[in-house]
Amino acid sequence: MAGAVLHINVARLQLPIFTGSNLHRPSSSSPSPSSYRAMRVSMSTSQSYWSSINENIEVHLKQAVRIREPLVVFEPVHNLTFSAPRTPASALCIAACELVGGHRNQALPTAAALHLLHAATYAHDHLLSPHGPMKRPKAHQGFSPDIVLLAADGLWPLGYELITGSDDSSGSMSDRILRVMVEVARAVGAEGVIDGQYEEVLAQWNQSEHRVKYVLEKKEGGLQACAAACGAILGGGSEEAIDKLRKYGLYVGMIQGICHRKERKEEIAIQMVQGLRELALKEIEEFSGPQVAAISSLVNV
């Protein structure tokens, strides 16, 4: 029913190595003016697509997370929800759903839920390591740490409640939703994000390459792998499509995680990003449809 969740050991991935001599090697033939115009149109279309998705998610969140009584509970919950930076995982969930032939409304509640779980993780990250490697800004000002902790914990059940909103009156989506809830629980729980948070705390004192890769896999990579897989599940994608999009999300999340960690040596970071970008694009090369260009743009960070 729920199926086995794919576990990818990133430390064992054979990533292509790019040396300084070929990182920025120019192409043998310069793009024509028409190519530049096509690139601009493609980028504009992708930006419009993501803007449309993010607007839908924002509206859904505003409807779901309102300030109401008791204020002592819902004011900090509301603050955490809308002060946390947006995660690309939410939009990727919807894009993956549409890519496999699903409709946006099928994935919208889960996309909003993924933001709530990300916001909770962001709050916990700040409490665990306010001066850690990622140099996180001080968010949630005006609330004491204990209130932030409790409010963040309150976002978890609220997120799962939102996921159930993907079902319709006939209950035709029930099996898919149950599978998505299992996917999300594993991605953000002790086998996923929480494991990554623990390792990231340890990484402040021992930033080995293996540990950094492990954190990337469990945190940003794991969340976006989950998002892409959930979107494909909700959209009725095949097992092969779900598997490919899960891997794509993993690589994209790791790329973005590397870019957020400014302490990484630039040359090593470039090598990792280039290798992950190749792996990511390979996973979606067999897909077709207008969403492919937009989803492919996520590797260009």
Short mmCIF file of C-alpha atoms in Angstrom, two decimals:
data_model
loop_
_atom_site.label_atom_id
_atom_site.label_comp_id
_atom_site.label_asym_id
_atom_site.label_seq_id
_atom_site.Cartn_x
_atom_site.Cartn_y
_atom_site.Cartn_z
CA MET A 1 0.00 0.00 0.00
CA ALA A 2 2.42 2.65 1.18
CA GLY A 3 5.26 1.00 -0.65
CA ALA A 4 8.89 1.10 0.25
CA VAL A 5 10.43 4.52 0.51
CA LEU A 6 13.57 4.71 -1.58
CA HIS A 7 16.71 5.27 0.44
CA ILE A 8 19.67 6.62 -1.47
CA ASN A 9 23.09 6.60 0.13
CA VAL A 10 24.54 9.80 -1.25
CA ALA A 11 27.97 9.07 0.15
CA ARG A 12 28.19 6.17 -2.31
CA LEU A 13 27.00 8.09 -5.36
CA GLN A 14 29.58 8.29 -8.12
CA LEU A 15 29.37 12.01 -8.82
CA PRO A 16 31.12 13.33 -11.91
CA ILE A 17 34.24 15.27 -10.95
CA PHE A 18 34.84 18.62 -12.60
CA THR A 19 38.28 20.13 -12.36
CA GLY A 20 39.21 23.77 -12.55
CA SER A 21 40.28 23.31 -16.17
CA ASN A 22 36.81 22.36 -17.42
CA LEU A 23 34.41 24.06 -15.04
CA HIS A 24 33.92 27.13 -17.18
CA ARG A 25 35.08 25.91 -20.57
CA PRO A 26 33.25 27.85 -23.29
CA SER A 27 31.28 26.05 -25.96
CA SER A 28 32.95 25.61 -29.34
CA SER A 29 30.08 27.52 -30.96
CA SER A 30 28.46 30.63 -29.53
CA PRO A 31 24.66 30.66 -29.14
CA SER A 32 22.82 32.58 -31.82
CA PRO A 33 20.67 35.62 -30.99
CA SER A 34 17.59 33.47 -31.56
CA SER A 35 18.91 31.01 -28.93
CA TYR A 36 19.23 33.83 -26.41
CA ARG A 37 15.66 34.91 -27.14
CA ALA A 38 14.44 31.34 -26.62
CA MET A 39 16.31 31.14 -23.33
CA ARG A 40 14.73 34.39 -22.13
CA VAL A 41 11.26 33.18 -23.10
CA SER A 42 11.84 29.85 -21.35
CA MET A 43 13.06 31.55 -18.17
CA SER A 44 10.12 33.97 -18.22
CA THR A 45 7.67 31.09 -18.67
CA SER A 46 9.24 29.14 -15.80
CA GLN A 47 9.13 32.15 -13.48
CA SER A 48 5.49 32.74 -14.34
CA TYR A 49 4.70 29.07 -13.68
CA TRP A 50 6.38 29.08 -10.26
CA SER A 51 4.80 32.41 -9.34
CA SER A 52 1.36 31.01 -10.11
CA ILE A 53 1.99 27.94 -7.94
CA ASN A 54 3.40 29.96 -5.05
CA GLU A 55 0.44 32.32 -5.12
CA ASN A 56 -1.94 29.36 -4.86
CA ILE A 57 0.03 27.95 -1.92
CA GLU A 58 0.04 31.32 -0.17
CA VAL A 59 -3.73 31.67 -0.51
CA HIS A 60 -4.25 28.15 0.81
CA LEU A 61 -2.02 28.80 3.81
CA LYS A 62 -3.79 32.06 4.64
CA GLN A 63 -7.11 30.24 4.62
CA ALA A 64 -5.81 27.37 6.74
CA VAL A 65 -3.68 29.23 9.28
CA ARG A 66 -5.62 32.12 10.76
CA ILE A 67 -5.13 34.05 13.96
CA ARG A 68 -7.98 33.04 16.25
CA GLU A 69 -8.65 32.16 19.85
CA PRO A 70 -6.78 31.13 21.87
CA LEU A 71 -4.37 33.87 20.74
CA VAL A 72 -1.59 32.50 22.91
CA VAL A 73 -1.53 29.47 20.60
CA PHE A 74 -2.45 30.78 17.17
CA GLU A 75 -0.45 34.02 17.12
CA PRO A 76 2.92 32.25 17.34
CA VAL A 77 1.71 29.49 15.00
CA HIS A 78 0.71 32.12 12.45
CA ASN A 79 4.01 33.96 12.93
CA LEU A 80 6.10 30.83 12.39
CA THR A 81 4.12 29.90 9.30
CA PHE A 82 4.56 33.19 7.48
CA SER A 83 7.96 34.32 8.77
CA ALA A 84 9.78 31.16 7.68
CA PRO A 85 11.44 31.37 4.27
CA ARG A 86 9.57 29.59 1.52
CA THR A 87 10.78 26.14 0.55
CA PRO A 88 10.88 25.10 -3.13
CA ALA A 89 9.60 21.69 -1.99
CA SER A 90 6.02 22.94 -1.84
CA ALA A 91 6.00 24.17 -5.42
CA LEU A 92 7.85 21.06 -6.61
CA CYS A 93 5.08 18.90 -5.14
CA ILE A 94 2.49 20.61 -7.32
CA ALA A 95 4.71 20.65 -10.40
CA ALA A 96 5.36 16.91 -10.06
CA CYS A 97 1.63 16.26 -9.75
CA GLU A 98 0.91 18.20 -12.93
CA LEU A 99 3.85 16.62 -14.73
CA VAL A 100 2.34 13.11 -14.37
CA GLY A 101 -1.09 14.29 -15.49
CA GLY A 102 -2.66 15.31 -12.19
CA HIS A 103 -4.49 18.52 -11.31
CA ARG A 104 -3.12 21.28 -9.13
CA ASN A 105 -5.90 21.01 -6.55
CA GLN A 106 -4.96 17.39 -5.90
CA ALA A 107 -1.56 18.42 -4.54
CA LEU A 108 -2.25 21.91 -3.17
CA PRO A 109 -3.14 20.86 0.41
CA THR A 110 -0.03 18.67 0.64
CA ALA A 111 2.13 21.45 -0.79
CA ALA A 112 0.84 23.79 1.92
CA ALA A 113 1.45 21.11 4.55
CA LEU A 114 5.05 20.73 3.38
CA HIS A 115 5.57 24.42 4.04
CA LEU A 116 4.24 24.02 7.59
CA LEU A 117 6.61 21.13 8.24
CA HIS A 118 9.46 23.13 6.75
CA ALA A 119 8.55 26.10 8.98
CA ALA A 120 8.62 23.84 12.03
CA THR A 121 12.01 22.50 10.99
CA TYR A 122 13.29 26.03 10.42
CA ALA A 123 12.21 27.05 13.92
CA HIS A 124 13.85 23.98 15.46
CA ASP A 125 17.04 24.66 13.48
CA HIS A 126 17.20 28.16 14.90
CA LEU A 127 16.66 26.94 18.45
CA LEU A 128 19.24 24.19 18.08
CA SER A 129 21.94 26.25 16.43
CA PRO A 130 21.32 30.00 16.18
CA HIS A 131 24.99 30.60 15.35
CA GLY A 132 25.62 27.40 13.42
CA PRO A 133 27.09 26.85 9.97
CA MET A 134 24.10 28.16 8.05
CA LYS A 135 24.14 31.52 9.86
CA ARG A 136 20.38 31.48 10.23
CA PRO A 137 18.70 34.84 10.78
CA LYS A 138 16.86 35.42 14.02
CA ALA A 139 13.25 34.87 13.11
CA HIS A 140 10.18 34.73 15.33
CA GLN A 141 11.18 37.78 17.35
CA GLY A 142 8.73 38.67 20.07
CA PHE A 143 8.23 35.09 21.23
CA SER A 144 10.30 33.31 23.82
CA PRO A 145 12.17 30.13 22.83
CA ASP A 146 9.76 27.89 24.73
CA ILE A 147 6.77 29.37 22.89
CA VAL A 148 8.56 29.01 19.55
CA LEU A 149 9.29 25.37 20.35
CA LEU A 150 5.67 24.63 21.27
CA ALA A 151 4.28 26.50 18.28
CA ALA A 152 6.62 24.65 15.94
CA ASP A 153 5.50 21.35 17.42
CA GLY A 154 1.92 22.44 16.79
CA LEU A 155 2.63 22.81 13.08
CA TRP A 156 3.25 19.08 12.67
CA PRO A 157 -0.31 17.85 13.35
CA LEU A 158 -1.73 20.84 11.50
CA GLY A 159 0.32 19.81 8.47
CA TYR A 160 -1.07 16.28 8.52
CA GLU A 161 -4.58 17.69 8.86
CA LEU A 162 -4.02 19.76 5.73
CA ILE A 163 -2.89 16.70 3.77
CA THR A 164 -6.26 15.07 4.32
CA GLY A 165 -7.82 17.99 2.47
CA SER A 166 -6.62 16.46 -0.79
CA ASP A 167 -9.45 13.93 -0.63
CA ASP A 168 -12.87 14.47 -2.15
CA SER A 169 -16.36 13.56 -0.93
CA SER A 170 -16.20 10.17 -2.64
CA GLY A 171 -12.98 9.22 -0.88
CA SER A 172 -11.36 8.30 -4.21
CA MET A 173 -8.00 9.75 -3.12
CA SER A 174 -7.85 7.97 0.24
CA ASP A 175 -5.22 5.39 -0.70
CA ARG A 176 -2.97 8.01 -2.28
CA ILE A 177 -3.33 10.31 0.72
CA LEU A 178 -2.47 7.52 3.15
CA ARG A 179 0.66 6.76 1.16
CA VAL A 180 1.59 10.45 1.10
CA MET A 181 1.22 10.68 4.87
CA VAL A 182 3.62 7.76 5.28
CA GLU A 183 6.07 9.40 2.86
CA VAL A 184 5.95 12.68 4.77
CA ALA A 185 6.25 11.04 8.19
CA ARG A 186 9.41 9.22 7.13
CA ALA A 187 10.90 12.26 5.41
CA VAL A 188 10.50 14.66 8.33
CA GLY A 189 10.77 12.21 11.24
CA ALA A 190 13.59 10.36 12.96
CA GLU A 191 14.63 8.68 9.70
CA GLY A 192 14.79 11.98 7.84
CA VAL A 193 14.96 15.65 8.80
CA ILE A 194 15.37 15.04 12.53
CA ASP A 195 18.28 12.71 11.84
CA GLY A 196 19.77 15.41 9.61
CA GLN A 197 19.33 18.06 12.30
CA TYR A 198 21.19 15.90 14.81
CA GLU A 199 24.05 15.35 12.39
CA GLU A 200 24.14 19.05 11.52
CA VAL A 201 24.63 19.93 15.17
CA LEU A 202 27.55 17.49 15.29
CA ALA A 203 28.87 18.92 12.02
CA GLN A 204 29.62 22.22 13.76
CA TRP A 205 32.63 20.50 15.30
CA ASN A 206 33.38 17.92 12.60
CA GLN A 207 32.50 19.03 9.08
CA SER A 208 33.68 15.95 7.21
CA GLU A 209 32.55 15.58 3.60
CA HIS A 210 30.65 12.41 4.46
CA ARG A 211 28.73 14.14 7.25
CA VAL A 212 27.89 17.15 5.11
CA LYS A 213 26.55 14.88 2.34
CA TYR A 214 24.53 12.95 4.90
CA VAL A 215 22.95 16.14 6.25
CA LEU A 216 22.14 17.31 2.72
CA GLU A 217 20.50 13.97 1.94
CA LYS A 218 18.38 13.95 5.08
CA LYS A 219 17.36 17.62 5.21
CA GLU A 220 16.99 19.60 1.98
CA GLY A 221 17.40 16.56 -0.23
CA GLY A 222 15.00 14.42 1.76
CA LEU A 223 12.28 17.05 1.95
CA GLN A 224 12.33 17.78 -1.77
CA ALA A 225 12.55 14.08 -2.65
CA CYS A 226 9.45 13.58 -0.53
CA ALA A 227 7.70 16.56 -2.14
CA ALA A 228 8.31 15.36 -5.69
CA ALA A 229 7.28 11.80 -4.86
CA CYS A 230 4.12 12.96 -3.09
CA GLY A 231 3.13 15.12 -6.03
CA ALA A 232 3.59 12.19 -8.40
CA ILE A 233 1.59 9.90 -6.11
CA LEU A 234 -1.29 12.35 -5.81
CA GLY A 235 -1.30 12.91 -9.56
CA GLY A 236 -1.61 9.19 -10.24
CA GLY A 237 1.89 8.71 -11.63
CA SER A 238 3.39 5.29 -12.29
CA GLU A 239 5.86 3.75 -9.87
CA GLU A 240 8.65 4.51 -12.34
CA ALA A 241 7.62 8.17 -12.53
CA ILE A 242 7.41 8.40 -8.73
CA ASP A 243 10.87 6.86 -8.39
CA LYS A 244 12.44 9.19 -10.96
CA LEU A 245 10.87 12.32 -9.49
CA ARG A 246 11.91 11.26 -5.99
CA LYS A 247 15.52 11.04 -7.14
CA TYR A 248 15.22 14.34 -8.98
CA GLY A 249 13.91 16.03 -5.83
CA LEU A 250 16.77 14.57 -3.80
CA TYR A 251 19.43 15.95 -6.13
CA VAL A 252 17.73 19.35 -6.44
CA GLY A 253 17.40 19.65 -2.66
CA MET A 254 21.05 18.77 -2.16
CA ILE A 255 22.09 21.37 -4.74
CA GLN A 256 20.10 24.05 -2.94
CA GLY A 257 21.42 22.91 0.42
CA ILE A 258 25.00 23.27 -0.80
CA CYS A 259 24.30 26.78 -2.06
CA HIS A 260 22.84 27.75 1.33
CA ARG A 261 25.91 26.61 3.22
CA LYS A 262 28.35 29.39 2.61
CA GLU A 263 31.15 27.80 4.61
CA ARG A 264 31.74 25.13 1.96
CA LYS A 265 34.90 25.60 -0.07
CA GLU A 266 33.84 27.05 -3.39
CA GLU A 267 35.73 24.58 -5.58
CA ILE A 268 34.32 21.55 -3.75
CA ALA A 269 30.84 23.03 -3.83
CA ILE A 270 31.05 23.65 -7.58
CA GLN A 271 32.13 20.06 -8.18
CA MET A 272 29.27 18.67 -6.10
CA VAL A 273 26.66 20.93 -7.72
CA GLN A 274 27.80 20.09 -11.24
CA GLY A 275 27.65 16.37 -10.52
CA LEU A 276 24.25 16.55 -8.85
CA ARG A 277 22.88 18.68 -11.67
CA GLU A 278 23.79 16.01 -14.21
CA LEU A 279 22.18 13.29 -12.11
CA ALA A 280 19.02 15.36 -11.62
CA LEU A 281 18.49 16.18 -15.28
CA LYS A 282 19.02 12.55 -16.25
CA GLU A 283 16.03 11.54 -14.09
CA ILE A 284 13.57 13.75 -15.97
CA GLU A 285 14.87 13.41 -19.52
CA GLU A 286 12.09 10.96 -20.44
CA PHE A 287 9.26 13.23 -19.26
CA SER A 288 7.37 15.50 -21.62
CA GLY A 289 4.97 18.39 -21.23
CA PRO A 290 5.11 22.11 -20.51
CA GLN A 291 6.13 21.51 -16.87
CA VAL A 292 9.45 19.91 -17.81
CA ALA A 293 11.20 23.20 -18.59
CA ALA A 294 10.04 24.75 -15.33
CA ILE A 295 11.03 21.75 -13.23
CA SER A 296 14.42 21.60 -14.98
CA SER A 297 15.08 25.20 -13.98
CA LEU A 298 15.33 24.19 -10.33
CA VAL A 299 18.89 22.94 -10.89
CA ASN A 300 20.02 26.38 -12.06
CA VAL A 301 20.90 27.92 -8.70
#
